[in-house]
Amino acid sequence: MFQSPPAKPCVPESVLSVDDLCVRFSTARGTVHAVDGVSLSLAPGETLGLVGESGCGKSTLGRAVVRLIEPASGRIRLAGEDVTHQPRHRLRAARRNVQMVFQDPFASLDPRWTVGELIAEPLHIHGIGSRAERRARVTDLLHKVGLPPDAAERTPHQFSGGQRQRIGIARALALEPKVVVLDEPVSALDVSVQAQILNLLVGLQRSLGVAFLFISHDLSVVEYVSDRVAVMYLGRIVELADRETLWRSPAHPYTRALLDAVPRISGGHRPAPLKGDLPSPYDPPQGCAFHTRCPLAYGRCRTETPLLRGIGPGHSTACHLADPTLPGAAPLAA
Ligand code: SF4
């Protein structure tokens, strides 16, 4: 659907690192392991796409990274600082470095505020600048996201969905964060508007050097913006690779099923869609959580959980078939 820009060269140090992170929710029905032992890192100026079906835990992971949700265990480091269990008063300072853009950024904001007030609010909370300096910063941010200066005097309901997302992006960038978590930022927009917002994000990243954790269920969108991609299934990462490798040589059967489901302009043979629904997170399958839907499942898959293991430079997957040294394994089909 979109023509991908060239991938950026890999930058070694991490601006965000997540180690063995777990998020659990206790409800009347039981405990949900929404995020189960996830580790990932993000380099400055890099975009890591996080993809998977609805309910796989990707949005929960994004919210945990910005500490909107309290993790049960694991560690989150932001710009070298451990923020996993920082108390509220210290968390405010850490939040300067990580911001979030939501599918509808105005759903949780007061619609009576002007756009200028909404964009300036993070600056006000952090005590940055005089009133005049904040106003100048709002004008600059509006310019950066392609909106006129007088947008500051209007209220959110006077804007289209695409314009509102531009305002949400401006608000997220107000504090010059090192990392922005974008949670389905274009899912509610028309395709033509999606392309405009994605191009805006790519341009902003080039000029500002900010890193993006880009969460989406749409592989076309993820392919367009991402340098690397993590595929999630039932709270775990099942494959992680750079964009070209993942699209050219997907190793996990779930990744292949997701890629096969992307509509092709050329038409032709259409592989069978992924069978069944995502299992209930209250009662996940034993062994490999994907075995109830996997066309390649064999005996070991029902009893033993596969670990995420490296299978090539920067490429790892959690599938027994990627471990040819162990009995019962078969080579991965090309
Ligand atoms: Fe399929 Fe088994 Fe690999 Fe899981 S471990 S993806 S069930 S082959």
mmCIF file of C-alpha atoms and ligand atoms in Angstrom:
data_model
loop_
_atom_site.group_PDB
_atom_site.id
_atom_site.type_symbol
_atom_site.label_atom_id
_atom_site.label_comp_id
_atom_site.label_asym_id
_atom_site.label_seq_id
_atom_site.Cartn_x
_atom_site.Cartn_y
_atom_site.Cartn_z
ATOM 1 C CA MET A 1 0.000 0.000 0.000
ATOM 2 C CA PHE A 2 2.820 2.407 0.930
ATOM 3 C CA GLN A 3 6.299 2.789 -0.591
ATOM 4 C CA SER A 4 8.827 2.278 2.222
ATOM 5 C CA PRO A 5 11.650 4.803 2.712
ATOM 6 C CA PRO A 6 15.157 3.267 2.956
ATOM 7 C CA ALA A 7 16.030 1.811 6.379
ATOM 8 C CA LYS A 8 18.373 3.903 8.515
ATOM 9 C CA PRO A 9 21.772 2.539 9.526
ATOM 10 C CA CYS A 10 21.745 0.727 12.861
ATOM 11 C CA VAL A 11 22.802 2.832 15.878
ATOM 12 C CA PRO A 12 24.307 0.724 18.672
ATOM 13 C CA GLU A 13 23.356 2.309 22.028
ATOM 14 C CA SER A 14 19.815 2.029 23.435
ATOM 15 C CA VAL A 15 17.654 4.947 24.418
ATOM 16 C CA LEU A 16 15.049 2.504 25.722
ATOM 17 C CA SER A 17 15.618 -1.022 26.968
ATOM 18 C CA VAL A 18 13.012 -3.397 28.346
ATOM 19 C CA ASP A 19 14.186 -6.562 30.079
ATOM 20 C CA ASP A 20 11.972 -9.549 30.890
ATOM 21 C CA LEU A 21 8.948 -7.292 31.431
ATOM 22 C CA CYS A 22 5.723 -8.820 32.777
ATOM 23 C CA VAL A 23 2.337 -7.121 33.185
ATOM 24 C CA ARG A 24 -0.506 -8.964 34.897
ATOM 25 C CA PHE A 25 -4.139 -8.050 35.460
ATOM 26 C CA SER A 26 -6.139 -9.710 38.225
ATOM 27 C CA THR A 27 -9.861 -9.893 37.531
ATOM 28 C CA ALA A 28 -12.819 -11.897 38.835
ATOM 29 C CA ARG A 29 -12.157 -14.423 36.027
ATOM 30 C CA GLY A 30 -8.526 -14.922 37.011
ATOM 31 C CA THR A 31 -5.099 -13.492 36.202
ATOM 32 C CA VAL A 32 -4.160 -12.370 32.715
ATOM 33 C CA HIS A 33 -0.479 -12.400 31.760
ATOM 34 C CA ALA A 34 -0.914 -9.529 29.318
ATOM 35 C CA VAL A 35 2.838 -9.103 28.810
ATOM 36 C CA ASP A 36 4.939 -12.140 29.596
ATOM 37 C CA GLY A 37 8.723 -11.779 29.711
ATOM 38 C CA VAL A 38 9.245 -9.245 26.908
ATOM 39 C CA SER A 39 12.727 -7.864 26.203
ATOM 40 C CA LEU A 40 13.511 -5.286 23.546
ATOM 41 C CA SER A 41 15.607 -2.197 22.927
ATOM 42 C CA LEU A 42 15.362 0.947 20.882
ATOM 43 C CA ALA A 43 18.272 2.993 19.491
ATOM 44 C CA PRO A 44 18.146 6.803 19.140
ATOM 45 C CA GLY A 45 16.255 7.795 16.019
ATOM 46 C CA GLU A 46 15.098 4.228 15.363
ATOM 47 C CA THR A 47 11.549 3.003 14.777
ATOM 48 C CA LEU A 48 10.646 -0.384 16.198
ATOM 49 C CA GLY A 49 7.314 -1.635 14.897
ATOM 50 C CA LEU A 50 5.279 -3.753 17.310
ATOM 51 C CA VAL A 51 2.700 -5.832 15.503
ATOM 52 C CA GLY A 52 0.149 -8.514 16.340
ATOM 53 C CA GLU A 53 -3.572 -9.206 16.498
ATOM 54 C CA SER A 54 -5.904 -7.238 18.730
ATOM 55 C CA GLY A 55 -5.549 -8.521 22.302
ATOM 56 C CA CYS A 56 -1.942 -9.756 21.925
ATOM 57 C CA GLY A 57 -0.643 -7.314 24.558
ATOM 58 C CA LYS A 58 1.125 -4.773 22.338
ATOM 59 C CA SER A 59 -0.820 -1.743 23.633
ATOM 60 C CA THR A 60 -0.362 -2.929 27.221
ATOM 61 C CA LEU A 61 3.380 -3.152 26.602
ATOM 62 C CA GLY A 62 3.377 0.403 25.200
ATOM 63 C CA ARG A 63 1.488 1.730 28.220
ATOM 64 C CA ALA A 64 3.846 -0.093 30.583
ATOM 65 C CA VAL A 65 6.855 1.505 28.869
ATOM 66 C CA VAL A 66 5.490 4.982 29.668
ATOM 67 C CA ARG A 67 4.451 3.726 33.133
ATOM 68 C CA LEU A 68 0.727 4.310 32.585
ATOM 69 C CA ILE A 69 0.471 0.672 33.700
ATOM 70 C CA GLU A 70 2.531 -0.741 36.549
ATOM 71 C CA PRO A 71 4.661 -3.741 35.506
ATOM 72 C CA ALA A 72 4.580 -6.848 37.721
ATOM 73 C CA SER A 73 8.277 -7.571 37.152
ATOM 74 C CA GLY A 74 11.161 -6.881 34.808
ATOM 75 C CA ARG A 75 13.039 -3.679 34.121
ATOM 76 C CA ILE A 76 12.573 -0.549 32.003
ATOM 77 C CA ARG A 77 15.567 1.707 31.344
ATOM 78 C CA LEU A 78 15.059 5.061 29.679
ATOM 79 C CA ALA A 79 18.061 7.065 28.493
ATOM 80 C CA GLY A 80 20.219 4.955 30.826
ATOM 81 C CA GLU A 81 17.989 5.470 33.879
ATOM 82 C CA ASP A 82 16.040 2.659 35.539
ATOM 83 C CA VAL A 83 12.430 3.934 35.672
ATOM 84 C CA THR A 84 10.738 0.622 36.474
ATOM 85 C CA HIS A 85 9.730 1.431 40.018
ATOM 86 C CA GLN A 86 10.278 5.163 40.220
ATOM 87 C CA PRO A 87 7.853 6.889 42.589
ATOM 88 C CA ARG A 88 5.345 9.336 41.105
ATOM 89 C CA HIS A 89 7.281 12.495 41.968
ATOM 90 C CA ARG A 90 10.415 11.260 40.169
ATOM 91 C CA LEU A 91 8.452 9.716 37.334
ATOM 92 C CA ARG A 92 7.407 13.171 36.180
ATOM 93 C CA ALA A 93 11.015 14.023 35.313
ATOM 94 C CA ALA A 94 11.461 10.698 33.494
ATOM 95 C CA ARG A 95 8.317 11.380 31.457
ATOM 96 C CA ARG A 96 10.114 14.233 29.727
ATOM 97 C CA ASN A 97 11.997 11.526 27.864
ATOM 98 C CA VAL A 98 9.055 9.343 26.871
ATOM 99 C CA GLN A 99 5.679 10.454 25.548
ATOM 100 C CA MET A 100 2.713 8.691 24.000
ATOM 101 C CA VAL A 101 0.434 9.292 21.017
ATOM 102 C CA PHE A 102 -2.932 7.542 21.138
ATOM 103 C CA GLN A 103 -5.345 6.471 18.417
ATOM 104 C CA ASP A 104 -7.602 9.367 19.474
ATOM 105 C CA PRO A 105 -5.438 11.724 21.554
ATOM 106 C CA PHE A 106 -8.434 13.865 22.471
ATOM 107 C CA ALA A 107 -10.555 11.122 23.979
ATOM 108 C CA SER A 108 -8.930 11.760 27.374
ATOM 109 C CA LEU A 109 -8.477 15.543 27.101
ATOM 110 C CA ASP A 110 -10.808 18.368 28.090
ATOM 111 C CA PRO A 111 -12.601 19.435 24.859
ATOM 112 C CA ARG A 112 -13.106 22.939 26.281
ATOM 113 C CA TRP A 113 -9.377 23.663 26.183
ATOM 114 C CA THR A 114 -7.896 25.354 23.167
ATOM 115 C CA VAL A 115 -5.326 23.515 21.083
ATOM 116 C CA GLY A 116 -2.694 25.990 22.285
ATOM 117 C CA GLU A 117 -3.491 25.180 25.920
ATOM 118 C CA LEU A 118 -3.400 21.426 25.225
ATOM 119 C CA ILE A 119 -0.004 21.563 23.499
ATOM 120 C CA ALA A 120 1.446 23.899 26.137
ATOM 121 C CA GLU A 121 0.184 21.828 29.094
ATOM 122 C CA PRO A 122 3.254 19.509 29.310
ATOM 123 C CA LEU A 123 5.524 22.587 29.289
ATOM 124 C CA HIS A 124 3.415 24.162 32.030
ATOM 125 C CA ILE A 125 3.475 20.967 34.161
ATOM 126 C CA HIS A 126 7.262 20.769 33.884
ATOM 127 C CA GLY A 127 7.701 24.500 34.569
ATOM 128 C CA ILE A 128 9.372 25.146 31.233
ATOM 129 C CA GLY A 129 9.508 28.687 29.835
ATOM 130 C CA SER A 130 7.572 31.888 30.460
ATOM 131 C CA ARG A 131 4.045 32.302 29.118
ATOM 132 C CA ALA A 132 5.427 34.074 26.015
ATOM 133 C CA GLU A 133 8.072 31.376 25.465
ATOM 134 C CA ARG A 134 5.460 28.632 25.743
ATOM 135 C CA ARG A 135 3.267 30.450 23.236
ATOM 136 C CA ALA A 136 6.211 30.685 20.821
ATOM 137 C CA ARG A 137 6.933 26.987 21.333
ATOM 138 C CA VAL A 138 3.301 26.111 20.537
ATOM 139 C CA THR A 139 3.512 28.111 17.297
ATOM 140 C CA ASP A 140 6.750 26.311 16.381
ATOM 141 C CA LEU A 141 5.237 22.881 17.125
ATOM 142 C CA LEU A 142 2.116 23.675 15.079
ATOM 143 C CA HIS A 143 4.387 24.638 12.182
ATOM 144 C CA LYS A 144 6.364 21.391 12.566
ATOM 145 C CA VAL A 145 3.179 19.302 12.272
ATOM 146 C CA GLY A 146 1.826 21.339 9.342
ATOM 147 C CA LEU A 147 -0.866 23.427 11.058
ATOM 148 C CA PRO A 148 -1.311 27.228 10.936
ATOM 149 C CA PRO A 149 -0.546 29.396 13.994
ATOM 150 C CA ASP A 150 -4.230 30.312 14.492
ATOM 151 C CA ALA A 151 -4.997 26.630 15.197
ATOM 152 C CA ALA A 152 -3.824 27.406 18.747
ATOM 153 C CA GLU A 153 -6.950 29.512 19.401
ATOM 154 C CA ARG A 154 -9.434 26.830 18.319
ATOM 155 C CA THR A 155 -10.820 23.792 20.150
ATOM 156 C CA PRO A 156 -10.218 20.160 19.112
ATOM 157 C CA HIS A 157 -13.725 19.498 17.789
ATOM 158 C CA GLN A 158 -13.113 22.105 15.055
ATOM 159 C CA PHE A 159 -10.509 19.828 13.439
ATOM 160 C CA SER A 160 -10.648 16.688 11.283
ATOM 161 C CA GLY A 161 -9.313 13.343 12.548
ATOM 162 C CA GLY A 162 -6.010 13.789 10.710
ATOM 163 C CA GLN A 163 -5.571 17.332 12.024
ATOM 164 C CA ARG A 164 -6.333 16.147 15.560
ATOM 165 C CA GLN A 165 -3.640 13.507 15.248
ATOM 166 C CA ARG A 166 -1.208 16.241 14.138
ATOM 167 C CA ILE A 167 -2.119 18.138 17.308
ATOM 168 C CA GLY A 168 -1.592 14.989 19.391
ATOM 169 C CA ILE A 169 1.858 14.564 17.840
ATOM 170 C CA ALA A 170 2.711 18.222 18.551
ATOM 171 C CA ARG A 171 1.686 17.762 22.198
ATOM 172 C CA ALA A 172 3.799 14.597 22.467
ATOM 173 C CA LEU A 173 6.843 16.403 21.047
ATOM 174 C CA ALA A 174 6.493 19.502 23.249
ATOM 175 C CA LEU A 175 9.033 18.263 25.821
ATOM 176 C CA GLU A 176 11.511 17.051 23.167
ATOM 177 C CA PRO A 177 11.295 13.417 24.327
ATOM 178 C CA LYS A 178 13.863 10.827 23.302
ATOM 179 C CA VAL A 179 11.158 8.176 22.780
ATOM 180 C CA VAL A 180 7.549 8.401 21.592
ATOM 181 C CA VAL A 181 5.221 5.406 21.890
ATOM 182 C CA LEU A 182 2.649 5.599 19.086
ATOM 183 C CA ASP A 183 -0.344 3.345 19.771
ATOM 184 C CA GLU A 184 -2.303 2.710 16.554
ATOM 185 C CA PRO A 185 -1.800 6.375 15.550
ATOM 186 C CA VAL A 186 -3.383 6.069 12.087
ATOM 187 C CA SER A 187 -5.854 3.210 12.563
ATOM 188 C CA ALA A 188 -8.894 5.487 12.735
ATOM 189 C CA LEU A 189 -7.944 7.535 9.660
ATOM 190 C CA ASP A 190 -8.716 7.208 5.940
ATOM 191 C CA VAL A 191 -5.902 5.662 3.884
ATOM 192 C CA SER A 192 -4.964 8.975 2.188
ATOM 193 C CA VAL A 193 -4.790 10.723 5.569
ATOM 194 C CA GLN A 194 -2.836 7.777 7.005
ATOM 195 C CA ALA A 195 -0.147 8.357 4.369
ATOM 196 C CA GLN A 196 0.071 12.056 5.266
ATOM 197 C CA ILE A 197 0.487 11.321 8.988
ATOM 198 C CA LEU A 198 3.044 8.567 8.349
ATOM 199 C CA ASN A 199 5.064 10.897 6.106
ATOM 200 C CA LEU A 200 4.873 13.558 8.806
ATOM 201 C CA LEU A 201 6.199 11.093 11.410
ATOM 202 C CA VAL A 202 9.046 9.948 9.149
ATOM 203 C CA GLY A 203 10.027 13.591 8.463
ATOM 204 C CA LEU A 204 9.829 14.587 12.137
ATOM 205 C CA GLN A 205 11.981 11.651 13.136
ATOM 206 C CA ARG A 206 14.640 12.584 10.585
ATOM 207 C CA SER A 207 14.776 16.187 11.787
ATOM 208 C CA LEU A 208 14.450 15.563 15.544
ATOM 209 C CA GLY A 209 16.200 12.198 15.983
ATOM 210 C CA VAL A 210 13.438 10.890 18.239
ATOM 211 C CA ALA A 211 12.926 7.110 18.560
ATOM 212 C CA PHE A 212 9.483 5.584 17.938
ATOM 213 C CA LEU A 213 7.881 2.455 19.358
ATOM 214 C CA PHE A 214 5.180 2.120 16.707
ATOM 215 C CA ILE A 215 2.276 -0.138 17.668
ATOM 216 C CA SER A 216 -0.115 -1.307 14.964
ATOM 217 C CA HIS A 217 -2.127 -4.306 13.807
ATOM 218 C CA ASP A 218 -1.584 -3.168 10.182
ATOM 219 C CA LEU A 219 1.526 -4.685 8.604
ATOM 220 C CA SER A 220 1.478 -2.292 5.624
ATOM 221 C CA VAL A 221 1.774 0.631 8.011
ATOM 222 C CA VAL A 222 4.451 -1.073 10.116
ATOM 223 C CA GLU A 223 6.452 -1.939 6.998
ATOM 224 C CA TYR A 224 6.374 1.687 5.885
ATOM 225 C CA VAL A 225 7.716 3.267 9.072
ATOM 226 C CA SER A 226 9.821 0.608 10.834
ATOM 227 C CA ASP A 227 13.548 -0.091 10.889
ATOM 228 C CA ARG A 228 12.974 -3.274 12.901
ATOM 229 C CA VAL A 229 9.803 -5.186 13.718
ATOM 230 C CA ALA A 230 8.740 -7.243 16.759
ATOM 231 C CA VAL A 231 5.828 -9.664 16.321
ATOM 232 C CA MET A 232 3.751 -10.351 19.449
ATOM 233 C CA TYR A 233 1.470 -13.277 20.207
ATOM 234 C CA LEU A 234 -0.381 -13.711 23.503
ATOM 235 C CA GLY A 235 1.903 -11.434 25.499
ATOM 236 C CA ARG A 236 5.217 -12.644 24.067
ATOM 237 C CA ILE A 237 7.517 -11.622 21.250
ATOM 238 C CA VAL A 238 7.681 -14.511 18.799
ATOM 239 C CA GLU A 239 9.894 -12.898 16.154
ATOM 240 C CA LEU A 240 12.191 -9.885 15.978
ATOM 241 C CA ALA A 241 14.119 -8.776 12.890
ATOM 242 C CA ASP A 242 14.970 -5.816 10.727
ATOM 243 C CA ARG A 243 12.231 -4.881 8.294
ATOM 244 C CA GLU A 244 13.818 -6.350 5.145
ATOM 245 C CA THR A 245 14.663 -9.664 6.821
ATOM 246 C CA LEU A 246 11.199 -10.063 8.311
ATOM 247 C CA TRP A 247 9.448 -9.467 5.005
ATOM 248 C CA ARG A 248 11.934 -11.482 2.948
ATOM 249 C CA SER A 249 12.522 -14.434 5.308
ATOM 250 C CA PRO A 250 9.881 -14.640 8.072
ATOM 251 C CA ALA A 251 10.804 -17.551 10.342
ATOM 252 C CA HIS A 252 7.826 -17.933 12.668
ATOM 253 C CA PRO A 253 4.634 -19.540 11.296
ATOM 254 C CA TYR A 254 2.576 -16.764 12.920
ATOM 255 C CA THR A 255 4.595 -14.044 11.176
ATOM 256 C CA ARG A 256 4.123 -15.850 7.880
ATOM 257 C CA ALA A 257 0.374 -16.060 8.449
ATOM 258 C CA LEU A 258 0.205 -12.316 9.193
ATOM 259 C CA LEU A 259 2.213 -11.489 6.057
ATOM 260 C CA ASP A 260 0.102 -13.850 3.939
ATOM 261 C CA ALA A 261 -3.026 -12.009 5.099
ATOM 262 C CA VAL A 262 -1.802 -8.627 3.753
ATOM 263 C CA PRO A 263 -3.834 -7.789 0.606
ATOM 264 C CA ARG A 264 -1.748 -7.816 -2.589
ATOM 265 C CA ILE A 265 -2.345 -5.471 -5.484
ATOM 266 C CA SER A 266 -1.246 -8.199 -7.930
ATOM 267 C CA GLY A 267 -3.933 -10.599 -6.657
ATOM 268 C CA GLY A 268 -3.044 -14.195 -7.616
ATOM 269 C CA HIS A 269 -2.928 -17.092 -5.156
ATOM 270 C CA ARG A 270 -4.279 -16.127 -1.739
ATOM 271 C CA PRO A 271 -3.063 -18.413 1.071
ATOM 272 C CA ALA A 272 -5.592 -19.742 3.574
ATOM 273 C CA PRO A 273 -6.208 -17.232 6.397
ATOM 274 C CA LEU A 274 -5.021 -17.910 9.925
ATOM 275 C CA LYS A 275 -7.379 -20.480 11.414
ATOM 276 C CA GLY A 276 -9.192 -19.911 14.699
ATOM 277 C CA ASP A 277 -9.206 -16.949 17.045
ATOM 278 C CA LEU A 278 -6.569 -15.769 19.470
ATOM 279 C CA PRO A 279 -6.913 -18.107 22.506
ATOM 280 C CA SER A 280 -8.257 -16.636 25.746
ATOM 281 C CA PRO A 281 -5.458 -14.925 27.695
ATOM 282 C CA TYR A 282 -7.154 -16.291 30.846
ATOM 283 C CA ASP A 283 -6.380 -19.828 29.721
ATOM 284 C CA PRO A 284 -3.457 -19.724 27.263
ATOM 285 C CA PRO A 285 -2.422 -23.018 25.630
ATOM 286 C CA GLN A 286 0.389 -24.998 27.235
ATOM 287 C CA GLY A 287 3.686 -25.287 25.383
ATOM 288 C CA CYS A 288 3.849 -22.970 22.378
ATOM 289 C CA ALA A 289 0.846 -20.635 22.727
ATOM 290 C CA PHE A 290 0.464 -20.683 18.926
ATOM 291 C CA HIS A 291 0.187 -24.483 18.627
ATOM 292 C CA THR A 292 -3.641 -24.469 18.476
ATOM 293 C CA ARG A 293 -3.461 -22.513 15.195
ATOM 294 C CA CYS A 294 -0.102 -23.531 13.797
ATOM 295 C CA PRO A 295 -0.104 -25.673 10.615
ATOM 296 C CA LEU A 296 3.390 -26.981 11.511
ATOM 297 C CA ALA A 297 2.721 -27.931 15.161
ATOM 298 C CA TYR A 298 4.106 -31.280 16.313
ATOM 299 C CA GLY A 299 4.261 -33.159 19.625
ATOM 300 C CA ARG A 300 6.854 -31.051 21.389
ATOM 301 C CA CYS A 301 4.912 -27.845 20.647
ATOM 302 C CA ARG A 302 2.089 -28.911 22.993
ATOM 303 C CA THR A 303 4.298 -29.348 26.046
ATOM 304 C CA GLU A 304 7.365 -27.130 25.759
ATOM 305 C CA THR A 305 7.398 -23.338 25.443
ATOM 306 C CA PRO A 306 9.893 -22.246 22.751
ATOM 307 C CA LEU A 307 12.413 -19.587 23.761
ATOM 308 C CA LEU A 308 13.241 -16.558 21.643
ATOM 309 C CA ARG A 309 16.585 -17.535 20.109
ATOM 310 C CA GLY A 310 18.873 -15.916 17.558
ATOM 311 C CA ILE A 311 18.789 -17.432 14.078
ATOM 312 C CA GLY A 312 20.765 -14.761 12.210
ATOM 313 C CA PRO A 313 22.210 -11.263 12.622
ATOM 314 C CA GLY A 314 19.582 -9.264 14.531
ATOM 315 C CA HIS A 315 16.988 -11.963 13.791
ATOM 316 C CA SER A 316 15.413 -14.089 16.511
ATOM 317 C CA THR A 317 12.316 -16.254 16.767
ATOM 318 C CA ALA A 318 10.487 -18.401 19.312
ATOM 319 C CA CYS A 319 9.737 -21.613 17.435
ATOM 320 C CA HIS A 320 11.026 -25.145 18.015
ATOM 321 C CA LEU A 321 11.514 -25.536 14.273
ATOM 322 C CA ALA A 322 14.236 -22.887 14.464
ATOM 323 C CA ASP A 323 16.239 -25.155 16.787
ATOM 324 C CA PRO A 324 17.506 -27.951 14.483
ATOM 325 C CA THR A 325 19.844 -29.416 17.137
ATOM 326 C CA LEU A 326 16.990 -30.743 19.247
ATOM 327 C CA PRO A 327 15.051 -33.964 18.514
ATOM 328 C CA GLY A 328 11.696 -33.757 16.802
ATOM 329 C CA ALA A 329 12.561 -30.606 14.897
ATOM 330 C CA ALA A 330 12.042 -30.269 11.187
ATOM 331 C CA PRO A 331 13.739 -27.664 8.969
ATOM 332 C CA LEU A 332 11.771 -24.461 8.441
ATOM 333 C CA ALA A 333 10.200 -24.321 5.021
ATOM 334 C CA ALA A 334 11.591 -21.624 2.736
HETATM 335 FE FE1 SF4 B 1 4.257 -23.893 15.403
HETATM 336 FE FE2 SF4 B 1 5.529 -25.503 17.107
HETATM 337 FE FE3 SF4 B 1 6.806 -23.424 16.065
HETATM 338 FE FE4 SF4 B 1 4.893 -23.052 17.874
HETATM 339 S S1 SF4 B 1 6.851 -24.073 18.209
HETATM 340 S S2 SF4 B 1 5.168 -21.918 16.004
HETATM 341 S S3 SF4 B 1 3.449 -24.675 17.318
HETATM 342 S S4 SF4 B 1 6.005 -25.198 14.957
#
